[in-house]
Short mmCIF file of C-alpha atoms in Angstrom, two decimals:
data_model
loop_
_atom_site.label_atom_id
_atom_site.label_comp_id
_atom_site.label_asym_id
_atom_site.label_seq_id
_atom_site.Cartn_x
_atom_site.Cartn_y
_atom_site.Cartn_z
CA MET A 1 62.57 -47.34 -249.10
CA PRO A 2 64.47 -48.78 -252.11
CA ASN A 3 64.07 -52.49 -252.71
CA ILE A 4 66.88 -55.01 -252.60
CA SER A 5 67.53 -57.17 -255.65
CA ASN A 6 65.83 -60.45 -256.46
CA ARG A 7 69.27 -62.01 -256.27
CA GLY A 8 69.64 -60.71 -252.73
CA ARG A 9 66.27 -62.12 -251.74
CA GLN A 10 67.01 -65.48 -253.30
CA MET A 11 70.43 -65.95 -251.68
CA PRO A 12 69.98 -68.83 -249.22
CA GLU A 13 70.98 -68.60 -245.58
CA SER A 14 73.79 -70.79 -244.37
CA PRO A 15 72.41 -73.82 -242.51
CA ILE A 16 75.79 -73.99 -240.80
CA ARG A 17 75.79 -70.47 -239.41
CA LYS A 18 72.20 -69.28 -239.15
CA LEU A 19 71.76 -70.77 -235.67
CA ALA A 20 74.85 -68.92 -234.44
CA PRO A 21 72.84 -66.28 -232.50
CA TYR A 22 71.26 -69.05 -230.41
CA SER A 23 74.70 -70.47 -229.73
CA GLU A 24 75.97 -67.08 -228.60
CA SER A 25 72.96 -66.67 -226.30
CA ALA A 26 73.62 -70.08 -224.77
CA LYS A 27 77.23 -69.12 -224.09
CA LYS A 28 76.15 -65.86 -222.48
CA LYS A 29 74.03 -67.95 -220.10
CA GLY A 30 77.23 -69.72 -219.08
CA LEU A 31 76.69 -72.93 -221.05
CA LYS A 32 79.51 -74.75 -222.81
CA VAL A 33 78.56 -75.40 -226.44
CA TYR A 34 80.14 -78.27 -228.34
CA HIS A 35 80.30 -77.22 -231.98
CA LEU A 36 79.53 -80.14 -234.27
CA ASN A 37 78.02 -77.75 -236.79
CA ILE A 38 81.02 -76.27 -238.57
CA GLY A 39 84.12 -77.65 -240.23
CA GLN A 40 86.62 -75.55 -238.30
CA PRO A 41 89.50 -77.92 -237.49
CA ASP A 42 91.18 -77.65 -234.10
CA ILE A 43 94.43 -79.11 -235.47
CA LYS A 44 97.28 -76.61 -235.28
CA SER A 45 98.35 -74.97 -238.54
CA PRO A 46 101.84 -76.05 -239.66
CA LYS A 47 104.58 -74.25 -237.74
CA ILE A 48 106.43 -73.62 -240.99
CA ALA A 49 103.48 -71.53 -242.23
CA ILE A 50 103.11 -69.57 -239.00
CA ASP A 51 106.86 -68.92 -238.93
CA ALA A 52 106.72 -67.65 -242.51
CA ILE A 53 104.25 -64.99 -241.36
CA LYS A 54 106.30 -64.11 -238.28
CA ASN A 55 109.47 -63.74 -240.34
CA ILE A 56 108.09 -61.63 -243.18
CA ASP A 57 110.60 -58.93 -244.10
CA LEU A 58 108.57 -56.42 -246.09
CA ASP A 59 108.52 -52.63 -246.17
CA LEU A 60 105.33 -52.55 -248.23
CA LEU A 61 102.32 -54.87 -248.38
CA GLU A 62 101.65 -54.49 -252.07
CA TYR A 63 99.19 -56.13 -254.42
CA SER A 64 100.15 -59.57 -255.62
CA PRO A 65 99.55 -60.49 -259.28
CA SER A 66 95.87 -61.12 -260.01
CA ALA A 67 96.55 -64.80 -260.68
CA GLY A 68 98.64 -65.11 -257.52
CA TYR A 69 102.39 -65.16 -257.06
CA GLU A 70 104.13 -67.20 -259.74
CA SER A 71 106.42 -68.71 -257.12
CA TYR A 72 103.40 -70.03 -255.20
CA ARG A 73 101.73 -71.35 -258.33
CA LYS A 74 104.93 -73.19 -259.27
CA LYS A 75 105.10 -74.70 -255.78
CA LEU A 76 101.48 -75.83 -256.27
CA VAL A 77 102.52 -77.50 -259.53
CA SER A 78 105.13 -79.48 -257.60
CA PHE A 79 102.55 -80.36 -254.93
CA TYR A 80 100.03 -81.63 -257.49
CA ASN A 81 102.68 -83.48 -259.49
CA ASN A 82 103.61 -85.35 -256.31
CA GLN A 83 99.95 -86.44 -256.17
CA ASN A 84 100.11 -87.63 -259.80
CA VAL A 85 98.14 -84.63 -261.05
CA ALA A 86 100.05 -83.13 -263.97
CA VAL A 87 99.47 -79.37 -264.31
CA GLU A 88 101.44 -76.26 -265.26
CA PHE A 89 101.45 -73.01 -263.29
CA GLU A 90 99.54 -71.33 -266.12
CA ASP A 91 96.64 -73.70 -265.34
CA ILE A 92 96.26 -72.22 -261.85
CA ILE A 93 94.59 -69.04 -260.60
CA VAL A 94 95.06 -68.37 -256.89
CA THR A 95 91.83 -67.23 -255.24
CA THR A 96 90.53 -65.89 -251.96
CA GLY A 97 89.56 -69.29 -250.63
CA GLY A 98 87.92 -72.15 -252.48
CA SER A 99 84.71 -70.11 -252.38
CA GLU A 100 86.07 -67.51 -254.77
CA ALA A 101 87.45 -70.27 -257.00
CA LEU A 102 83.92 -71.65 -257.34
CA LEU A 103 82.52 -68.20 -258.01
CA PHE A 104 85.13 -67.65 -260.71
CA ALA A 105 84.42 -71.04 -262.26
CA LEU A 106 80.63 -70.61 -262.31
CA GLY A 107 80.90 -67.00 -263.43
CA SER A 108 83.16 -68.04 -266.31
CA ILE A 109 80.94 -70.80 -267.71
CA MET A 110 77.33 -70.05 -266.70
CA ASP A 111 74.90 -67.60 -268.25
CA ALA A 112 71.64 -66.52 -266.59
CA ASN A 113 69.30 -69.49 -266.09
CA ASP A 114 71.89 -72.04 -267.16
CA GLU A 115 71.71 -75.22 -265.11
CA VAL A 116 74.27 -77.05 -262.99
CA ILE A 117 73.51 -80.60 -261.83
CA ILE A 118 74.72 -81.38 -258.30
CA PRO A 119 74.31 -84.59 -256.28
CA GLU A 120 72.47 -83.75 -253.07
CA PRO A 121 73.00 -83.33 -250.21
CA PHE A 122 75.73 -80.86 -251.14
CA TYR A 123 77.78 -78.10 -249.54
CA ALA A 124 75.17 -75.45 -248.86
CA ASN A 125 77.13 -72.59 -250.37
CA TYR A 126 76.88 -74.20 -253.81
CA SER A 127 73.35 -72.83 -253.86
CA ALA A 128 74.60 -69.38 -252.90
CA PHE A 129 77.40 -69.41 -255.48
CA SER A 130 74.94 -70.54 -258.17
CA ALA A 131 72.47 -67.82 -257.20
CA ALA A 132 75.24 -65.23 -257.39
CA SER A 133 75.90 -66.39 -260.96
CA ASP A 134 72.17 -66.42 -261.86
CA ALA A 135 72.52 -70.17 -262.43
CA ILE A 136 69.93 -72.79 -261.51
CA VAL A 137 70.80 -75.80 -259.36
CA VAL A 138 69.30 -79.06 -260.58
CA PRO A 139 69.67 -81.65 -257.79
CA VAL A 140 70.12 -85.38 -258.26
CA ASN A 141 69.42 -87.22 -255.05
CA SER A 142 71.79 -89.57 -253.26
CA THR A 143 70.52 -91.52 -250.28
CA ILE A 144 71.65 -92.54 -246.83
CA GLU A 145 70.67 -96.12 -247.69
CA THR A 146 73.54 -96.29 -250.21
CA GLY A 147 75.94 -94.34 -247.99
CA PHE A 148 75.40 -91.37 -250.34
CA ALA A 149 77.13 -93.08 -253.26
CA LEU A 150 77.02 -91.43 -256.68
CA PRO A 151 73.47 -91.69 -258.03
CA PRO A 152 73.05 -93.82 -261.17
CA ILE A 153 74.32 -92.09 -264.31
CA SER A 154 70.85 -92.55 -265.81
CA ASP A 155 69.53 -90.23 -263.07
CA PHE A 156 71.97 -87.55 -264.22
CA GLU A 157 71.26 -88.07 -267.89
CA LYS A 158 67.51 -87.60 -267.64
CA LEU A 159 68.09 -84.21 -265.99
CA ILE A 160 70.29 -82.89 -268.80
CA SER A 161 68.59 -80.22 -270.91
CA ASN A 162 69.69 -77.63 -273.44
CA LYS A 163 70.32 -75.32 -270.44
CA THR A 164 72.69 -77.72 -268.67
CA LYS A 165 76.26 -76.43 -268.62
CA ALA A 166 77.97 -78.36 -265.86
CA ILE A 167 77.96 -81.09 -263.25
CA LEU A 168 79.43 -80.14 -259.87
CA ILE A 169 80.71 -82.65 -257.32
CA CYS A 170 82.64 -82.51 -254.05
CA ASN A 171 85.14 -85.35 -253.61
CA PRO A 172 85.47 -86.42 -250.81
CA ASN A 173 82.06 -85.04 -250.14
CA ASN A 174 80.92 -82.34 -247.78
CA PRO A 175 78.47 -82.97 -246.06
CA THR A 176 78.34 -86.78 -246.43
CA GLY A 177 82.00 -87.82 -246.28
CA TYR A 178 81.50 -90.07 -249.31
CA LEU A 179 84.56 -90.70 -251.48
CA TYR A 180 83.77 -91.13 -255.17
CA SER A 181 85.68 -94.04 -256.71
CA LYS A 182 87.78 -93.88 -259.86
CA GLU A 183 84.99 -95.77 -261.65
CA GLU A 184 82.36 -93.25 -260.57
CA ILE A 185 84.53 -90.32 -261.69
CA GLU A 186 85.14 -92.01 -265.03
CA GLN A 187 81.38 -92.54 -265.47
CA LEU A 188 80.86 -88.81 -264.94
CA GLY A 189 83.69 -88.12 -267.38
CA THR A 190 82.03 -90.20 -270.07
CA LEU A 191 78.74 -88.38 -269.46
CA VAL A 192 80.15 -84.86 -269.70
CA LYS A 193 82.09 -85.83 -272.82
CA LYS A 194 78.93 -87.21 -274.42
CA HIS A 195 76.92 -84.05 -273.71
CA ASP A 196 79.79 -81.54 -274.01
CA LEU A 197 79.47 -80.30 -270.42
CA PHE A 198 81.88 -79.03 -267.80
CA LEU A 199 82.72 -81.19 -264.80
CA ILE A 200 83.64 -79.11 -261.75
CA ALA A 201 85.17 -81.00 -258.83
CA ASP A 202 85.65 -79.46 -255.40
CA GLU A 203 88.62 -81.47 -254.12
CA VAL A 204 89.50 -79.51 -250.99
CA TYR A 205 89.33 -82.64 -248.78
CA ARG A 206 91.57 -84.79 -251.00
CA GLU A 207 93.98 -85.62 -248.14
CA PHE A 208 91.28 -86.77 -245.73
CA ILE A 209 90.80 -90.43 -246.72
CA TYR A 210 90.79 -93.12 -244.06
CA ASP A 211 90.47 -96.72 -245.20
CA GLY A 212 93.26 -97.24 -247.68
CA ASP A 213 91.23 -95.94 -250.62
CA GLN A 214 92.75 -93.59 -253.17
CA HIS A 215 91.50 -90.18 -254.24
CA TYR A 216 91.03 -89.93 -258.00
CA SER A 217 91.16 -86.38 -259.35
CA VAL A 218 89.09 -85.21 -262.30
CA MET A 219 92.33 -83.71 -263.60
CA ASN A 220 93.39 -87.29 -264.42
CA LEU A 221 90.49 -87.94 -266.79
CA LYS A 222 92.04 -88.56 -270.21
CA GLY A 223 90.68 -86.65 -273.17
CA LEU A 224 88.66 -84.30 -270.94
CA GLU A 225 91.22 -81.57 -270.43
CA GLN A 226 88.83 -78.97 -271.87
CA ASN A 227 85.89 -80.12 -269.73
CA VAL A 228 87.25 -80.32 -266.19
CA ILE A 229 87.76 -77.62 -263.56
CA MET A 230 89.24 -78.42 -260.16
CA ILE A 231 88.60 -76.34 -257.04
CA ASP A 232 91.07 -76.49 -254.17
CA SER A 233 91.88 -74.73 -250.89
CA VAL A 234 94.37 -74.72 -248.00
CA SER A 235 91.63 -74.27 -245.40
CA LYS A 236 91.29 -77.92 -244.39
CA ARG A 237 94.54 -79.33 -245.79
CA TYR A 238 96.71 -77.27 -243.45
CA SER A 239 94.04 -76.27 -240.94
CA MET A 240 94.34 -72.70 -242.24
CA CYS A 241 90.70 -71.68 -242.73
CA GLY A 242 91.47 -68.06 -241.88
CA ALA A 243 94.14 -67.76 -244.55
CA ARG A 244 91.44 -67.60 -247.26
CA ILE A 245 93.61 -69.01 -250.03
CA GLY A 246 92.35 -71.42 -252.65
CA CYS A 247 92.78 -71.96 -256.36
CA MET A 248 90.97 -72.82 -259.57
CA VAL A 249 92.77 -75.29 -261.83
CA THR A 250 91.94 -76.09 -265.45
CA LYS A 251 93.70 -76.70 -268.75
CA ASN A 252 90.89 -74.93 -270.62
CA ARG A 253 92.52 -71.69 -271.76
CA ALA A 254 89.19 -69.98 -272.45
CA VAL A 255 88.05 -70.66 -268.88
CA ILE A 256 91.37 -69.40 -267.50
CA ALA A 257 91.09 -66.23 -269.61
CA ALA A 258 87.53 -65.59 -268.45
CA ALA A 259 88.36 -66.29 -264.80
CA MET A 260 91.33 -63.92 -265.03
CA LYS A 261 88.89 -61.07 -265.75
CA PHE A 262 87.14 -61.84 -262.47
CA ALA A 263 90.55 -62.10 -260.78
CA GLN A 264 91.60 -58.73 -262.14
CA ALA A 265 88.31 -57.15 -261.07
CA ARG A 266 88.98 -58.13 -257.45
CA LEU A 267 92.62 -57.04 -257.91
CA SER A 268 94.57 -59.77 -256.10
CA PRO A 269 94.48 -62.61 -253.58
CA PRO A 270 95.90 -61.82 -250.11
CA THR A 271 99.66 -61.23 -250.06
CA VAL A 272 100.67 -62.36 -246.56
CA GLU A 273 98.58 -65.51 -246.69
CA GLN A 274 100.15 -66.58 -249.99
CA ILE A 275 103.55 -66.38 -248.32
CA ALA A 276 102.31 -68.66 -245.54
CA CYS A 277 100.69 -71.09 -247.99
CA GLU A 278 103.79 -71.30 -250.14
CA ALA A 279 105.77 -72.23 -247.03
CA ALA A 280 103.13 -74.76 -245.96
CA ILE A 281 103.73 -76.85 -249.09
CA ASP A 282 107.06 -77.87 -247.54
CA VAL A 283 105.49 -79.53 -244.50
CA PRO A 284 106.86 -83.05 -244.02
CA ALA A 285 104.72 -86.04 -244.88
CA SER A 286 104.55 -86.86 -241.18
CA TYR A 287 102.25 -83.85 -240.68
CA PHE A 288 99.56 -85.45 -242.82
CA THR A 289 100.14 -88.90 -241.36
CA GLU A 290 99.47 -87.59 -237.87
CA VAL A 291 96.49 -85.49 -238.93
CA ILE A 292 94.83 -88.30 -240.88
CA ASN A 293 95.35 -90.74 -238.01
CA GLU A 294 93.72 -88.25 -235.64
CA TYR A 295 90.71 -87.76 -237.89
CA ARG A 296 90.37 -91.50 -238.51
CA ASN A 297 90.17 -92.03 -234.75
CA ARG A 298 87.65 -89.20 -234.42
CA ARG A 299 85.54 -90.65 -237.20
CA ASN A 300 85.55 -94.08 -235.59
CA THR A 301 84.63 -92.55 -232.23
CA VAL A 302 81.75 -90.41 -233.44
CA ILE A 303 80.27 -93.16 -235.64
CA SER A 304 80.52 -95.70 -232.82
CA GLU A 305 78.84 -93.33 -230.36
CA LEU A 306 76.08 -92.34 -232.79
CA GLN A 307 75.30 -95.96 -233.59
CA LYS A 308 74.60 -96.56 -229.90
CA ILE A 309 71.59 -94.18 -230.04
CA ASP A 310 68.25 -95.85 -230.70
CA GLY A 311 66.73 -94.76 -233.99
CA VAL A 312 69.81 -93.02 -235.37
CA VAL A 313 70.95 -94.06 -238.85
CA VAL A 314 74.52 -93.23 -239.88
CA THR A 315 77.17 -94.76 -242.12
CA ALA A 316 80.92 -94.41 -241.73
CA PRO A 317 82.26 -91.76 -244.12
CA LYS A 318 85.30 -92.64 -246.23
CA GLY A 319 86.70 -89.13 -246.34
CA ALA A 320 86.49 -85.46 -245.31
CA PHE A 321 85.45 -84.99 -241.66
CA TYR A 322 81.67 -84.93 -241.82
CA CYS A 323 78.83 -87.39 -241.64
CA ILE A 324 75.09 -87.18 -242.13
CA ALA A 325 73.08 -88.71 -239.29
CA GLN A 326 69.36 -89.44 -239.57
CA LEU A 327 67.60 -88.81 -236.27
CA PRO A 328 64.30 -90.29 -234.99
CA ILE A 329 62.52 -86.91 -235.14
CA CYS A 330 60.67 -84.94 -237.82
CA ASN A 331 62.34 -81.53 -237.75
CA THR A 332 66.02 -81.26 -236.93
CA GLU A 333 66.07 -77.48 -237.38
CA HIS A 334 63.58 -77.11 -234.53
CA PHE A 335 65.55 -79.67 -232.53
CA ALA A 336 68.88 -77.91 -233.13
CA GLN A 337 67.42 -74.59 -232.00
CA TRP A 338 65.82 -76.23 -228.95
CA LEU A 339 69.17 -77.73 -227.94
CA LEU A 340 70.66 -74.25 -227.81
CA GLU A 341 67.68 -72.39 -226.33
CA SER A 342 66.12 -74.84 -223.91
CA TYR A 343 68.37 -77.78 -223.17
CA GLN A 344 71.53 -78.41 -221.20
CA LEU A 345 73.18 -81.38 -219.54
CA ASN A 346 75.42 -80.46 -216.63
CA GLY A 347 75.84 -76.95 -218.01
CA GLU A 348 76.66 -78.11 -221.54
CA THR A 349 74.84 -78.41 -224.85
CA VAL A 350 75.64 -79.15 -228.47
CA MET A 351 75.23 -77.40 -231.82
CA VAL A 352 74.53 -79.38 -234.99
CA ALA A 353 73.78 -78.32 -238.57
CA PRO A 354 70.26 -79.23 -239.78
CA ALA A 355 70.72 -81.12 -243.03
CA ALA A 356 67.73 -79.72 -244.93
CA GLY A 357 69.92 -76.77 -245.88
CA PHE A 358 72.24 -79.14 -247.73
CA TYR A 359 69.43 -80.22 -250.05
CA SER A 360 67.90 -78.31 -252.93
CA THR A 361 64.79 -80.47 -253.14
CA PRO A 362 62.11 -79.17 -250.73
CA ALA A 363 61.31 -81.35 -247.69
CA MET A 364 64.47 -83.43 -248.08
CA GLY A 365 66.78 -83.96 -245.11
CA LEU A 366 64.30 -82.68 -242.52
CA ASN A 367 65.20 -85.52 -240.15
CA GLN A 368 68.95 -85.37 -240.74
CA VAL A 369 71.88 -83.39 -239.35
CA ARG A 370 75.42 -82.89 -240.54
CA ILE A 371 78.03 -83.55 -237.88
CA ALA A 372 81.59 -82.29 -238.20
CA TYR A 373 83.97 -84.41 -236.14
CA VAL A 374 86.49 -81.64 -235.58
CA LEU A 375 86.64 -81.97 -231.78
CA ASN A 376 88.97 -84.22 -229.83
CA GLN A 377 87.70 -87.71 -229.02
CA GLN A 378 86.71 -87.00 -225.41
CA GLU A 379 84.70 -83.95 -226.46
CA LEU A 380 83.07 -85.94 -229.26
CA ILE A 381 81.96 -88.56 -226.75
CA LYS A 382 80.53 -85.84 -224.48
CA ALA A 383 78.82 -84.09 -227.38
CA VAL A 384 77.13 -87.26 -228.66
CA GLN A 385 76.04 -88.13 -225.11
CA ILE A 386 74.36 -84.72 -224.86
CA LEU A 387 72.74 -85.36 -228.25
CA LYS A 388 71.48 -88.75 -227.03
CA GLU A 389 69.97 -87.39 -223.82
CA GLY A 390 68.60 -84.38 -225.65
CA LEU A 391 66.81 -86.63 -228.15
CA LYS A 392 65.15 -88.52 -225.28
CA GLU A 393 63.83 -85.35 -223.66
CA TYR A 394 62.84 -83.74 -226.95
CA SER A 395 60.87 -86.83 -228.01
CA GLN A 396 58.89 -86.65 -224.79
CA LEU A 397 58.08 -82.97 -225.26
CA PHE A 398 57.19 -82.88 -228.95
#
């Protein structure tokens, strides 16, 4: 039988989805499963976007331009300008989700065995995207003791080699919910300028900030226009994960030109979904006010409930809708599988994402889980109660 590629063997499994078969089995047994494992919002997508799909008047679903519809890109310019991010439509390539934007960015700047430094824990697919580009992830560790703040710049600097091409961050962060401050972003800016590196920022959670803090975009770093690449998506902003529309934004013309070759090779981003996303930009500000208030309440609920469990360590995230919780056990992957296979409380169980898959360093995060607070408050309370009782029983068994 022919062999698969080394790249195929080295592609990591998703820590978010690999336990899905156990979840499906639990449901087939009649159990209700509370999904704390995946960032699929339950907030309704904006009506204006859904109506745009319903009211499409087309005789032919044709290819869109490889960079995306100019009308949509110009609407994005207006959207970013309203957030004090000054860009032109030529700085934007519309992609099939933020995932493709990252693939385009890494593919445009990384050669085989080039290195990208990423604070860990990080969104697990960064490893997959790097592997697909034959790039090497070099992790720099952040800790739960500091609330997963940006590691000291000296920790980054000692990892820089002649193979380092970029630093990649997620702000606000998935999976930790940490919001990098303006000062921390500026420190990274100074570092990439000093070493002539790219700074890639995944800013897909920019709206989800809860305590009066401000999001500071890498696109606002002065004198670094040729160094920064921003990744964005509608998935979380408008609760439109299934639309699969994102974008890559940079003022570096060479990066845009290279990424356009990838964009042309995949032909075009989805046509119908761009129509919906263009309409979604016109949602009133009240939409975000209501959504952010809802997530703030969910965050407060889940953190309060988790802090009631003996031995659990968790800090309140400043953004996104995730937190990392440290549990009083040794192996959360085994625990997460056990919850789905062997445990139930009144016909219900819970699914969490083992956090080891969000680390690149071996043996890190083995006692941690990522929790997505994308359920309503009553379900969050139930889910954490199941987690609490499950931990008691598990600790007695193992």
